[in-house]
Coordinates of C-alpha atoms in Angstrom, one line a residue:
X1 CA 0.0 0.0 0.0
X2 CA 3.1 2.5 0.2
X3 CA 3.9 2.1 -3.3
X4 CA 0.4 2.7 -4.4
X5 CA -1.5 4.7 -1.8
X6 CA 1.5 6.2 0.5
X7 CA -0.3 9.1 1.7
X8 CA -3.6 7.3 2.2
X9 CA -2.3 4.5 4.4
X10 CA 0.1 6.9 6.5
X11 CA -2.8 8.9 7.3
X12 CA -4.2 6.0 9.2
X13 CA -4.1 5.6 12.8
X14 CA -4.0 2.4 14.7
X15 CA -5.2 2.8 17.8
X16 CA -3.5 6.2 18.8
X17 CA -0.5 5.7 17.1
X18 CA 0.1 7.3 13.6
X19 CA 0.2 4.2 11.1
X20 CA 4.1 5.6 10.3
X21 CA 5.2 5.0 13.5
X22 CA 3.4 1.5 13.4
X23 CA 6.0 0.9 10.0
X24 CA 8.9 1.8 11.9
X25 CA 8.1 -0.5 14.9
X26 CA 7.3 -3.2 12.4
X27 CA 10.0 -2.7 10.4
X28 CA 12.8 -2.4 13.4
X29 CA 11.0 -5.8 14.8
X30 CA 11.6 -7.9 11.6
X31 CA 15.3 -6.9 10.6
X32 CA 16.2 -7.2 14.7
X33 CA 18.5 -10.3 15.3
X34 CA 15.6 -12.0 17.2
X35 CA 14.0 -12.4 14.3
X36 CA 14.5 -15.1 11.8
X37 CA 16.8 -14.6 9.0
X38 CA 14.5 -15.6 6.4
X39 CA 11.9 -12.8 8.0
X40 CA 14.5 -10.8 8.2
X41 CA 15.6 -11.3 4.3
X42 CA 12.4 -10.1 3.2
X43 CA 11.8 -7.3 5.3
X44 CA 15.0 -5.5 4.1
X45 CA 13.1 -5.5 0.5
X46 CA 10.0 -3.8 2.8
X47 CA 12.4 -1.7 4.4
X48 CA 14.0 0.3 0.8
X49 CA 11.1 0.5 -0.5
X50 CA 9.9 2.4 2.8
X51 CA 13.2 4.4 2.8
X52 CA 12.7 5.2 -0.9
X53 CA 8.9 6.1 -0.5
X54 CA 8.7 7.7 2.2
X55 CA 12.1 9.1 3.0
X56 CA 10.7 12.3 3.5
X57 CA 8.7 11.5 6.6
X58 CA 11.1 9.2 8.0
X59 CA 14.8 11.2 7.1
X60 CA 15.5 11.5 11.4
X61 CA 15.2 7.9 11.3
X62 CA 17.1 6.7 8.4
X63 CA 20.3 6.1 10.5
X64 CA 19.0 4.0 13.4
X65 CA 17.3 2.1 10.4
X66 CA 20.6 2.0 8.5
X67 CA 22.6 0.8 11.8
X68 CA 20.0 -2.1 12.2
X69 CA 20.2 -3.2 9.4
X70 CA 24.3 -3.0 9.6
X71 CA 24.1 -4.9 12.6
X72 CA 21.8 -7.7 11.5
X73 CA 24.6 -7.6 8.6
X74 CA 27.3 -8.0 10.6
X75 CA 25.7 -11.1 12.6
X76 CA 24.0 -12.9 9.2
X77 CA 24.6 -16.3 9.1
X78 CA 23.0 -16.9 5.6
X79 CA 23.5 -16.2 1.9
X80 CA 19.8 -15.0 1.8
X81 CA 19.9 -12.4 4.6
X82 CA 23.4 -11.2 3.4
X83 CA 22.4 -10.7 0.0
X84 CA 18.9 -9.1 0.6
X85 CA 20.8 -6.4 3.2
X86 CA 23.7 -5.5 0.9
X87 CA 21.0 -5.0 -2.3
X88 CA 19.1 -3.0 0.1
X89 CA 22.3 -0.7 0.9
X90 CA 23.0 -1.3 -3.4
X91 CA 19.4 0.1 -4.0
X92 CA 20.4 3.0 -1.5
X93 CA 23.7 3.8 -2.9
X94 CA 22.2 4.2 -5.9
X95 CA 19.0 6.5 -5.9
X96 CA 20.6 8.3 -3.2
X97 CA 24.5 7.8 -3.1
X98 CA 25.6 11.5 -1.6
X99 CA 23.1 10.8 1.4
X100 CA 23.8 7.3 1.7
X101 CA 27.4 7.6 1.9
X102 CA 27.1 10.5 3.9
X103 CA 25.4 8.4 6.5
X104 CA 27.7 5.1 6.3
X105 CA 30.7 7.5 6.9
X106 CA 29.0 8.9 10.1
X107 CA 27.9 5.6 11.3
X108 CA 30.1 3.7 13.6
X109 CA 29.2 0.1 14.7
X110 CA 29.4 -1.4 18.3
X111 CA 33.0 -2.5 17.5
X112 CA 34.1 0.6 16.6
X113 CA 34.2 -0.3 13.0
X114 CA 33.4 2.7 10.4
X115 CA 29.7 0.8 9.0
X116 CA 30.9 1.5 4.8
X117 CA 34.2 -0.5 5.2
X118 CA 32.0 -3.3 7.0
X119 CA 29.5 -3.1 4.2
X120 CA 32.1 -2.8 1.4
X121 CA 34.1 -6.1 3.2
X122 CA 30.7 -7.8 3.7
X123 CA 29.7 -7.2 0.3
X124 CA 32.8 -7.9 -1.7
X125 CA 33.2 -11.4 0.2
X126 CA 29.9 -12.1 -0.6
X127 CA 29.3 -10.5 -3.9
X128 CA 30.5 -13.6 -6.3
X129 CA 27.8 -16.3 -5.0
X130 CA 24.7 -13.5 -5.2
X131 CA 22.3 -14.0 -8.0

């Protein structure tokens, strides 16, 4: 419904919450590492076309979305989950690659890693077995 009627459905409210926020909560819930990575594999799909259609709304929470999905990343065990996380930082990178970048650079993960060399490493070791 984002693609076809975005500002219909985020002018829904469930309950008392604004149905945006209810995305977001969603979203965060299926890409967190309690969730499964095959759940988690096709919410990154849900979660760039969110980014891309609603950007927008959402830009002051682009980041934490960006980190979570960094982290689940990092901790992927299978081809799947890897590849459906680095297209979703691929589809970024390339409808919005100043921003994108912009936010990678700034982004540092738990280990004190900089988050576009972890993508870049996780991507390139990866890269030769995705379809």
């Amino acid at each position: 419904y984002i693609r076809e009627a975005r500002d219909e459905t985020l002018a829904v409210t469930i309950g008392d919450k604004p149905a945006l926020e209810c995305y977001l909560a969603i979203l965060a819930r299926l890409i967190a590492p309690e969730a499964s990575e095959g759940t988690s594999a096709r919410a990154a799909t849900l979660l760039v076309h969110f980014i891309l259609r609603c950007k927008d709304l959402v830009q002051s929470n682009i980041p934490a979305m960006l980190a979570a999905a960094l982290d689940r990343l990092v901790g992927a065990r299978t081809l799947p989950l890897r590849q459906a996380l680095v297209m979703l930082f691929a589809r970024l990178l390339n409808e919005e690659q100043l921003s994108t970048v912009g936010a990678l650079r700034q982004m540092t993960l738990l280990e004190g890693q900089s988050a576009l060399s972890v993508l870049l490493i996780q991507w390139l070791r990866d890269q030769h077995d995705f379809c």
